[in-house]
XYZ file of C-alpha atoms in Angstrom:
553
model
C -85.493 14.277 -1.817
C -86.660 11.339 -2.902
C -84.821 11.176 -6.662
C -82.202 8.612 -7.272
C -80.011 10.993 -7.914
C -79.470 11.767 -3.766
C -78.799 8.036 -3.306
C -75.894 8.446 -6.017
C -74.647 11.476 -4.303
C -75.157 9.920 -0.447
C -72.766 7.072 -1.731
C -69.872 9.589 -3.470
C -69.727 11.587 -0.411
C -69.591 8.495 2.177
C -66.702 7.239 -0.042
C -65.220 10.638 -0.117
C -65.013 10.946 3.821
C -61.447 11.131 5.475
C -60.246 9.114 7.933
C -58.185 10.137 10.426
C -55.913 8.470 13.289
C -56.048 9.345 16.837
C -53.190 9.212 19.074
C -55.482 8.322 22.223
C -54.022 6.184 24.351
C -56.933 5.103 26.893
C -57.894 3.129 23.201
C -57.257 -0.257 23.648
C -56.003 -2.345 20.609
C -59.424 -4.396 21.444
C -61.586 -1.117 20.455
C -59.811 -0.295 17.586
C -59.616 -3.148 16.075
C -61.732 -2.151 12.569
C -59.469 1.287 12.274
C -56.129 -0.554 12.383
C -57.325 -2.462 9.452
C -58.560 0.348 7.822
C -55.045 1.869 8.540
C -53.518 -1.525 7.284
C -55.602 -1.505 4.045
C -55.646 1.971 2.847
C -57.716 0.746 -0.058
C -60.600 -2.079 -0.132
C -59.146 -5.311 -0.113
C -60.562 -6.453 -3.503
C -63.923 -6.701 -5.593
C -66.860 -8.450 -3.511
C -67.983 -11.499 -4.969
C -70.474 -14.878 -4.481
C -69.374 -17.750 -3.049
C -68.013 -18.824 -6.454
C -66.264 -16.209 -6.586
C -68.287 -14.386 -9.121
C -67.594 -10.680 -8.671
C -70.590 -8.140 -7.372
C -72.610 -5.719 -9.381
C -73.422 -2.914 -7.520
C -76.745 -3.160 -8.361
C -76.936 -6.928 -7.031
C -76.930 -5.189 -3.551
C -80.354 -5.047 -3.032
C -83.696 -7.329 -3.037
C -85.994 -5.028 -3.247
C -87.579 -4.587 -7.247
C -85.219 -6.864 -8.273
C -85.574 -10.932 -9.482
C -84.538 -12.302 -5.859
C -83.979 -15.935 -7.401
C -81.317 -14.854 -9.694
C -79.260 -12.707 -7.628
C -77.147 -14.773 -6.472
C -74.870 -12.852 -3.547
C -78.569 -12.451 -1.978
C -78.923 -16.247 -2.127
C -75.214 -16.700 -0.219
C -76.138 -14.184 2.143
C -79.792 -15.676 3.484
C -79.432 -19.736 2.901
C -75.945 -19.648 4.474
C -76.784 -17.032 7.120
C -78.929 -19.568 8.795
C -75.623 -21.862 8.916
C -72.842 -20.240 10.581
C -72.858 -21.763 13.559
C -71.461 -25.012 14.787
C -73.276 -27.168 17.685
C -72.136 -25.164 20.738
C -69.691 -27.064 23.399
C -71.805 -28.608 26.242
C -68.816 -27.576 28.405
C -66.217 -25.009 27.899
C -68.529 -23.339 25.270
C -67.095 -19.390 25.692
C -63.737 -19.047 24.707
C -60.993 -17.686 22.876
C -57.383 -17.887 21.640
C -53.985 -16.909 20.639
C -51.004 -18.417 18.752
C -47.580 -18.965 19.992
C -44.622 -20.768 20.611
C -42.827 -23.278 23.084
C -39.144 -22.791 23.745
C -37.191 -26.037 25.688
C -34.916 -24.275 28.497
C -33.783 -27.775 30.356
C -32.734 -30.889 29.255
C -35.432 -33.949 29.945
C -34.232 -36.165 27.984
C -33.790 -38.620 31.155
C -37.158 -38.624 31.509
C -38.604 -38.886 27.964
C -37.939 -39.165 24.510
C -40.727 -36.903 23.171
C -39.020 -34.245 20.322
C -41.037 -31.242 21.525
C -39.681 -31.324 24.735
C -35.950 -32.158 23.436
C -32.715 -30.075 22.526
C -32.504 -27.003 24.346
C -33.414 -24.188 22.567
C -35.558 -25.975 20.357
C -39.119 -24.079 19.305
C -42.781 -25.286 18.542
C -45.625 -24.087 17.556
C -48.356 -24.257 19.269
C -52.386 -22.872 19.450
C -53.809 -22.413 22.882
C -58.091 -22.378 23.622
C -58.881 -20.678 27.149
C -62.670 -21.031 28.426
C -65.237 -21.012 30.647
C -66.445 -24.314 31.723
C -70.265 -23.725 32.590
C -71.106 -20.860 30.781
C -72.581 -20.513 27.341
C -71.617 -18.175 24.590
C -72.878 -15.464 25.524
C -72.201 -15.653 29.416
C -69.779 -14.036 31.413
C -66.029 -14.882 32.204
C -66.311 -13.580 36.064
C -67.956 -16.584 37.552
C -66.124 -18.913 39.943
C -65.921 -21.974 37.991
C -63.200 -24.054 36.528
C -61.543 -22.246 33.549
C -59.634 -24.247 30.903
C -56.522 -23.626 28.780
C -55.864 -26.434 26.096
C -52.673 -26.158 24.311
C -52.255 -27.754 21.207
C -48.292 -28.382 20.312
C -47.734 -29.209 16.092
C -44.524 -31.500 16.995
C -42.845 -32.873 14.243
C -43.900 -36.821 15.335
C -47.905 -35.188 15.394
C -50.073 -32.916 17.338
C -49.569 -32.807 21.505
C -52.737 -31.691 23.269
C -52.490 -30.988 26.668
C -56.043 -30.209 28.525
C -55.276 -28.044 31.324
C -57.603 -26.180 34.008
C -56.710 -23.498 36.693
C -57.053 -25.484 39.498
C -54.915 -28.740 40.168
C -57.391 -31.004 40.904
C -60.753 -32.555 39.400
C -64.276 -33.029 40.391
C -64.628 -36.660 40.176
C -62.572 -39.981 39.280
C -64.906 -41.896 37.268
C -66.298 -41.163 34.087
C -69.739 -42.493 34.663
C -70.603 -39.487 36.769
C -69.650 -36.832 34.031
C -73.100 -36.742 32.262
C -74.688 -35.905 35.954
C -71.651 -32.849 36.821
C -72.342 -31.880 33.442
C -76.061 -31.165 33.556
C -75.790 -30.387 37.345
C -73.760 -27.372 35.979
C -76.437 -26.167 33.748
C -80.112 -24.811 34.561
C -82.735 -26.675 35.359
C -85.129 -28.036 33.139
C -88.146 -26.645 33.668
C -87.257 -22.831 35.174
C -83.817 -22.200 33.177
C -82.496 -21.445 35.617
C -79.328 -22.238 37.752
C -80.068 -24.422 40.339
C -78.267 -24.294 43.616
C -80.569 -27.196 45.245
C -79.654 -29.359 42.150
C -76.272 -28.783 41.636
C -75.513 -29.494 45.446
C -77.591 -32.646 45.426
C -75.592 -34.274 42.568
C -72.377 -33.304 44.748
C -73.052 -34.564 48.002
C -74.045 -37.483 46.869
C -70.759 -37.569 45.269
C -68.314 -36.236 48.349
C -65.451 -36.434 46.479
C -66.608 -33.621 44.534
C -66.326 -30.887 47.198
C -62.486 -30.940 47.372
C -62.578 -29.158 43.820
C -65.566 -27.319 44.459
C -63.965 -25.582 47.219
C -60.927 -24.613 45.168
C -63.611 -22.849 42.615
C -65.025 -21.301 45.966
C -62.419 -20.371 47.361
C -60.093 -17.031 45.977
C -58.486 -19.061 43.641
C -62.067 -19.628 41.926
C -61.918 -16.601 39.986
C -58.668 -15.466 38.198
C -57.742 -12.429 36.948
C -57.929 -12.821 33.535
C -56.823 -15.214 31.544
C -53.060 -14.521 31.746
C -52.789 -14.351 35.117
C -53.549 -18.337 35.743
C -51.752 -21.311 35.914
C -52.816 -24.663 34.092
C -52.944 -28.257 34.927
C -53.662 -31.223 32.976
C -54.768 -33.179 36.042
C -53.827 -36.339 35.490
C -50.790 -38.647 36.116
C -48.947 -39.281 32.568
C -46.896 -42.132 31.941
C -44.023 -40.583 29.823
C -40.249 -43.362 28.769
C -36.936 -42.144 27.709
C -35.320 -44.162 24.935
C -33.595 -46.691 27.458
C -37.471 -47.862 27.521
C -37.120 -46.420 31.240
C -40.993 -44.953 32.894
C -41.367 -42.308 35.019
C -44.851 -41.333 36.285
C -45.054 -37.274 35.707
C -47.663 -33.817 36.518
C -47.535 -31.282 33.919
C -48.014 -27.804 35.365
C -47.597 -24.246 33.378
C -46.820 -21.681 35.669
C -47.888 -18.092 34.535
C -45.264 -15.826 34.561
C -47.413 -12.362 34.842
C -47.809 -14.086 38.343
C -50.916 -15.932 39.854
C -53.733 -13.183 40.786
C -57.219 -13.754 41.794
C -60.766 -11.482 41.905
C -62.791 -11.321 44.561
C -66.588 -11.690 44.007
C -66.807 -8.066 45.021
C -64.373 -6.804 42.320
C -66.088 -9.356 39.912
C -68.767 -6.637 40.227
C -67.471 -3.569 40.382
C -66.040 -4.667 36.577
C -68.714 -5.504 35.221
C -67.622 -6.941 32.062
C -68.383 -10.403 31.113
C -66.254 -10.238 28.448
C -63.189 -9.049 30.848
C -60.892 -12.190 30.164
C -61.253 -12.247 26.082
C -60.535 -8.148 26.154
C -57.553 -8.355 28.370
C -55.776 -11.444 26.699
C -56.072 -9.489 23.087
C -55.285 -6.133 24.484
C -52.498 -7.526 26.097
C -51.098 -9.879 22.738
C -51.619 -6.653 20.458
C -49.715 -4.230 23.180
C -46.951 -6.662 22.899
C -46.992 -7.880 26.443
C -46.798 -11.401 25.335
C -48.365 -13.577 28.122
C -45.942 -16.628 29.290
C -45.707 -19.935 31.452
C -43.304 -22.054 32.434
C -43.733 -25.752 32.211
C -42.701 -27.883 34.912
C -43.615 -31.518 35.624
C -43.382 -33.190 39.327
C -41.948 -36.618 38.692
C -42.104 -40.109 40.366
C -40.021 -42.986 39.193
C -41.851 -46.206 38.086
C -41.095 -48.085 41.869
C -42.066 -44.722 43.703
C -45.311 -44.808 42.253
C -46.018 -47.974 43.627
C -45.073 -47.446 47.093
C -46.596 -44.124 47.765
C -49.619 -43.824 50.772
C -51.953 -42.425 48.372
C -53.622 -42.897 45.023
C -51.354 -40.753 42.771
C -54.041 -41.345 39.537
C -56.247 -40.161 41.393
C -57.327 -36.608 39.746
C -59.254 -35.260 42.830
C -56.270 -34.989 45.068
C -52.957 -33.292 45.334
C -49.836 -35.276 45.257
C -48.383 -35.204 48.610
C -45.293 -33.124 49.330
C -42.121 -34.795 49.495
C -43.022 -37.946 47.071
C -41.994 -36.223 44.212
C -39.712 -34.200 42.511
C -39.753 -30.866 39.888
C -37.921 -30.436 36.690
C -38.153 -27.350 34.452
C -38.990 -27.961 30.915
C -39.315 -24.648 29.058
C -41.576 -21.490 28.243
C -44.728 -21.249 26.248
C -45.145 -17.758 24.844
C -48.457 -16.223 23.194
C -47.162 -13.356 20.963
C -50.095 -13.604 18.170
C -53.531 -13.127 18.584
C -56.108 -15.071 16.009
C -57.062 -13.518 13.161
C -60.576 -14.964 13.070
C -62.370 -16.607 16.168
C -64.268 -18.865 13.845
C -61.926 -20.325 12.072
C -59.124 -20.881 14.935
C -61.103 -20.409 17.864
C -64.105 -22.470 16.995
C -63.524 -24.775 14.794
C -60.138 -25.665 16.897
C -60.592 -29.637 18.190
C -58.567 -30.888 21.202
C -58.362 -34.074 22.447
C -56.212 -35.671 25.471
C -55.435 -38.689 23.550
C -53.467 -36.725 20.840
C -50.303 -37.943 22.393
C -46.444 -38.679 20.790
C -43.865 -40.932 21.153
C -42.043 -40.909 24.670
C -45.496 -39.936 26.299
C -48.159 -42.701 25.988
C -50.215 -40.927 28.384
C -52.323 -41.544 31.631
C -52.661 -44.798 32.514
C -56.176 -44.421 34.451
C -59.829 -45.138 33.450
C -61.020 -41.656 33.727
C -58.474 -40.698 30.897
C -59.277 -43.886 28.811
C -62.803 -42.940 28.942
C -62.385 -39.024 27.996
C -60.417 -40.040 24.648
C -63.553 -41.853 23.385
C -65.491 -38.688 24.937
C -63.613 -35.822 23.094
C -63.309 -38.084 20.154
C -66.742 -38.148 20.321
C -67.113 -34.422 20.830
C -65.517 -33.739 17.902
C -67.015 -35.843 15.632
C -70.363 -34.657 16.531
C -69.057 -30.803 16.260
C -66.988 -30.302 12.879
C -66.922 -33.849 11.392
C -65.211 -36.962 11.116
C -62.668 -34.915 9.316
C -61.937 -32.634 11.932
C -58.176 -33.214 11.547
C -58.293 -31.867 8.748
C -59.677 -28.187 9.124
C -56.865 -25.918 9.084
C -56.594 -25.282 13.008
C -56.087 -29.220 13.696
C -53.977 -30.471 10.976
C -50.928 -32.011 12.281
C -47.866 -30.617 10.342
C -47.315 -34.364 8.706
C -50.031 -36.914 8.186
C -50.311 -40.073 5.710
C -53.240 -41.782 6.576
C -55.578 -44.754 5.157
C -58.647 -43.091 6.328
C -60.384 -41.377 3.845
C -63.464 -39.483 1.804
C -66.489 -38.228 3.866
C -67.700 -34.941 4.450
C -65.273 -32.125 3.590
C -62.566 -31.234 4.609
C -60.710 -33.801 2.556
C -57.573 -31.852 2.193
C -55.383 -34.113 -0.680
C -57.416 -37.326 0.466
C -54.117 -38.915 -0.043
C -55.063 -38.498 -3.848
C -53.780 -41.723 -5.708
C -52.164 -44.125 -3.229
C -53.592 -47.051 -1.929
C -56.388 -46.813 0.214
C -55.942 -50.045 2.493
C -53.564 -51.870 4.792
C -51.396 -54.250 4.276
C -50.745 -53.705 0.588
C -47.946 -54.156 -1.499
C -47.365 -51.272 -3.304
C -45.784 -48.537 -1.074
C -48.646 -47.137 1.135
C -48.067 -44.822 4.010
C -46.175 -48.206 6.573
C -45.628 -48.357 10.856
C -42.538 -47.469 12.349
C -40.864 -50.039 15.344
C -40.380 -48.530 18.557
C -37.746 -49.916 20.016
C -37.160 -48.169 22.870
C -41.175 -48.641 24.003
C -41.332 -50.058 27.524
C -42.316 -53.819 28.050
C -43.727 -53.604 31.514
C -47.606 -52.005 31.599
C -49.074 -50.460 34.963
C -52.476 -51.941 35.974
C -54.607 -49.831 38.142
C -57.628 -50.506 40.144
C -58.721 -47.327 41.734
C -61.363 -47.388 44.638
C -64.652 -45.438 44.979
C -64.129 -45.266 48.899
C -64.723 -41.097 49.717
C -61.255 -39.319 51.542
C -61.574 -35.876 52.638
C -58.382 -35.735 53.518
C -57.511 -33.965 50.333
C -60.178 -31.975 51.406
C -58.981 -31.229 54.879
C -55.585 -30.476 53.707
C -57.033 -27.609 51.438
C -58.769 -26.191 54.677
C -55.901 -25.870 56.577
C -52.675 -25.793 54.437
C -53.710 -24.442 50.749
C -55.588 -21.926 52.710
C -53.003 -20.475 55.018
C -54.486 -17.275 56.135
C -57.562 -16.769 57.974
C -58.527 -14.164 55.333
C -58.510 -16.918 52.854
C -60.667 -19.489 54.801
C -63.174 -16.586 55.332
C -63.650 -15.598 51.669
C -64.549 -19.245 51.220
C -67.226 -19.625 53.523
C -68.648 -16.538 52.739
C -68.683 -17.490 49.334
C -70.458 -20.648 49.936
C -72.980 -19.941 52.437
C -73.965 -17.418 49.434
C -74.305 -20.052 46.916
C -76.348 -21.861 50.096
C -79.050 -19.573 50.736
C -81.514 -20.772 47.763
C -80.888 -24.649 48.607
C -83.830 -26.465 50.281
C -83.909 -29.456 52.549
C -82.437 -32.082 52.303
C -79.725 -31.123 50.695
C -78.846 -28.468 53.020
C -78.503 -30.555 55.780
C -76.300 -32.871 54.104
C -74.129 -30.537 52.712
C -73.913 -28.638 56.180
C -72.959 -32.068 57.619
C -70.168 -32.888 55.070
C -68.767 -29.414 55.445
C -68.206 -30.353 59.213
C -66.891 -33.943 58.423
C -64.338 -31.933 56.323
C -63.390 -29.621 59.304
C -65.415 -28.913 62.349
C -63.638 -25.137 61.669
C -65.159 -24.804 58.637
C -68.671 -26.262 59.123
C -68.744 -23.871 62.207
C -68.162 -21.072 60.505
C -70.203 -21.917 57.648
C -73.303 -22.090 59.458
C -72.624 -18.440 61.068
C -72.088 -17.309 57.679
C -75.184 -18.701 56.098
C -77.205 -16.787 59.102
C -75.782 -14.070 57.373
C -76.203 -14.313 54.093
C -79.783 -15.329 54.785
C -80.534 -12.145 56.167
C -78.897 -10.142 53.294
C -81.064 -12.391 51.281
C -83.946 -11.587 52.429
C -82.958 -7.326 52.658
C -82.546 -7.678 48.714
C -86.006 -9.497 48.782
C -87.694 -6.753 50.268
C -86.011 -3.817 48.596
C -86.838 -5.492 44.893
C -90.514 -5.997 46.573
C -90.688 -2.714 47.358
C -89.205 -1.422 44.152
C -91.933 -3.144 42.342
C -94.904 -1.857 44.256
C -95.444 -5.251 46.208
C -96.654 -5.047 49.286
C -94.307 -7.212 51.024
C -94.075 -7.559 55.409
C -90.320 -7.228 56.264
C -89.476 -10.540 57.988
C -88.038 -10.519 61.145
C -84.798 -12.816 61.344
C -86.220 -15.673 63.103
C -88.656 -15.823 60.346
C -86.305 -15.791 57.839
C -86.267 -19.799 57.848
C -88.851 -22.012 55.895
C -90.961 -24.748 58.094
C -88.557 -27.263 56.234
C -85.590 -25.505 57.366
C -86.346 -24.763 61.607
C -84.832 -28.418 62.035
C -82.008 -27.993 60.267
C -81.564 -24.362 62.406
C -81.871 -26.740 65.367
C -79.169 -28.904 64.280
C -76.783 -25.988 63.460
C -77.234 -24.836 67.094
C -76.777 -29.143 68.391
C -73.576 -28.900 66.305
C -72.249 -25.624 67.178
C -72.572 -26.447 70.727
């Protein structure tokens, strides 16, 4: 059994085995991914070969008895092995993606000049990321959190990136705080674990916070799948027609497959953290192409200015009848990637990769996240992240050059600095750009009106302002004094309604708590006294008990 010769003859018959195709239906495209190649590529694709593309000896396939140094595929498979992956996102780190298209259905050229969204009928490209935002590769996609979906348009006047979420409004206002959201989202130092007590800490100190926190909370916190979202690129951008006229605009894509949302209890019963990658491909591959529509809600350059509210301000809704909506078009998805690596990972966005006709938001938070993502990038893939295949605009003549590859052409042979006189890459006059800039100064005063409003008119139904306190008092149970207090007292700042039933809930929740507890306890062998409820509460926590009761009453 042990002769070479049973090797030789393992190898003829594995080559020799059939394949066959099974009409099985209850196969998703997802799980049969490897036989539909095999199906596509009856025969191997080609000869195997190094990284130089010197082909594969058979007997190179091994490093066992053989001269390790000089083979060279085993060299390309172990030095590069420990190099194949690329710094991880700190935020929106598990992801993937599909190509498309965007088709123009109405006519905006009143409101800007920008070719993509011109001439009806007219079709771009495009690339769109969707993510979590907290968790890390490996986590799951059924946590209520904010989920992204960045688009990436290749115009003809240069790349478009809009940076959308599910939710139409922002945790904070100012930049400075993003390094504190950012690690508030993430586990805690020491135990590596997530932690409640931290996380609410950072965001009561920070009230303005809570108004998208309880969007996340609340059933619109966890969407069915990728497809079944909408997206929002938050800010106010400033977009001109070619009069030079402004007008002061929202972008929202509307999903078509129509807006559906998990509760936490189906979350569970599905128990896939992967649920939102498999249904997007399954549903690309099965040819139900996933759609938007994109709409923007428009102000006019005086009606910006004479509106009650702060309509830069990404933490708030604009308020209903101070604006109006015009259709744009329809972004399709009818390709899914052919390699997550390459188009997935390696894929760059940035919210300063704007065109002519829309220069963009005119606020400090967005000024502030172009240096950030520029930043991102450049850390990530490279000061020549442009130029990987995903992010290459479809025209670009630049006078930045060389560094670490990708170079692309490195614009060759033509002169590498500017001014010069001998036909280098020259500007363009806009004549049509606007001559009158908008100067904002934004307060840090805390409003929860926006946060009131959500309360009682986002969430119409008593149904929906139950799931939401349920679903914070549960994220409440492990958070220790003082936080709890505060947060308890903000809640009822926000709406005496909802701090009420907030602290009923949290009774509740404690107690269920504390049943887990003592089944795990007993699971393990641990000899643990089943509490009574009124000893469910810490000696930290009886005066905050005491001031639920003072409040209730």
């Amino acid at each position: 059994m042990n002769s070479p010769i049973w090797g030789i003859l393992l190898a003829i018959s594995i080559q020799n085995v059939k394949s066959y195709k099974f009409d099985n239906f209850t196969v998703q495209p997802a799980a049969r991914q490897l036989l539909d190649f095999k199906l596509e590529h009856p025969e191997p694709i080609g000869l195997w070969t190094t990284t130089s593309g010197e082909p594969v000896e058979i007997r190179e396939n091994t490093a066992q008895n053989t001269d390790i140094i000089s083979n060279q595929v085993f060299l390309d498979l172990q030095t590069i092995n420990d190099g194949e992956r690329v710094p991880e996102r700190i935020v929106h780190a598990k992801g993937t993606g599909a190509y498309g298209y965007f088709v123009v259905t109405n006519d905006v050229s009143k409101y800007t000049k920008a070719d993509v969204f011109n001439g009806i009928g007219k079709k771009t490209p495009l690339v769109v990321r969707f993510s979590s935002s907290v968790e890390n590769l490996g986590g799951t996609d059924l946590k209520p959190e904010m989920k992204g979906m960045a688009v990436k348009f290749y115009t003809e006047e240069g790349n478009l990136d809009l940076l959308c979420l599910q939710n139409p409004v922002y945790f904070y206002r100012d930049a400075f705080f993003f390094s504190s959201l950012a690690h508030g989202l993430k586990r805690n130092p020491q135990t590596n674990l997530f932690d409640f007590t931290l996380f609410y800490d950072i965001i009561t100190l920070r009230p303005n916070t809570l108004h998208a926190f309880m969007w996340t909370q609340s059933e619109y916190g966890i969407p069915n799948g990728y497809r079944k979202m909408n997206g929002h690129p938050i800010h106010t951008y400033e977009v001109n027609n070619r009069k030079g006229e402004k007008f002061y605009v929202k972008f929202n894509f509307r999903t078509e497959q129509g807006l559906d949302n998990l509760t936490r209890a189906e979350t569970i019963q599905l128990a896939d953290p992967d649920y939102y990658i498999r249904d997007l491909y399954n549903a690309i591959e099965n040819k139900n192409y996933p759609s938007w529509r994109l709409e923007m809600d428009v102000m006019t350059f005086e009606g910006v200015k004479e509106v009650d509210y702060d309509p830069f301000d990404v933490t708030r809704l604009w308020k209903n009848g101070t604006y109006i909506t015009v259709p744009i078009g329809r972004l399709v998805l009818n390709r899914n990637v052919k390699n997550v690596f390459r188009d997935v990972e390696l894929s760059a966005f940035n919210p300063g990769n704007l065109v002519p006709g829309i220069p963009g938001p005119p606020d400090f938070m967005f000024k502030t996240r172009r240096l950030f993502y520029r930043d991102t990038q450049n850390y990530r893939l490279g000061r020549n992240h442009n130029k990987i295949d995903i992010n290459k605009p479809k025209y670009a003549k630049l006078y930045s050059r060389d560094g670490k590859p990708p170079v692309d052409h490195n614009m060759e042979n033509a002169p590498n600095y500017y001014p010069n006189s001998f036909n280098g890459p020259i500007p363009y006059v806009d004549e049509s750009k606007p001559r009158e800039k908008l100067l904002i100064l934004q307060s840090n005063a805390v409003d929860f009106e926006p946060h009131s409003y959500f309360y009682n008119h986002v969430l119409v139904r008593e149904s929906q302002k139950q799931r939401l306190v349920d679903n914070l008092a549960v994220t409440l149970v492990s958070v220790t004094s003082p936080v709890l207090e505060r947060t308890i007292k903000l809640m009822y700042l926000i709406d005496k309604d909802l701090g009420r039933r907030l602290t009923v809930a949290l009774e509740l929740a404690r107690v269920a708590a504390a049943q887990r507890a003592q089944a795990i306890a007993a699971r393990n062998g641990e000899l643990t006294p089943i509490k009574r409820k009124s000893d469910l509460h810490s000696e930290d926590s009886k005066d905050v008990k005491l001031q639920f009761v003072k409040r209730t009453n």
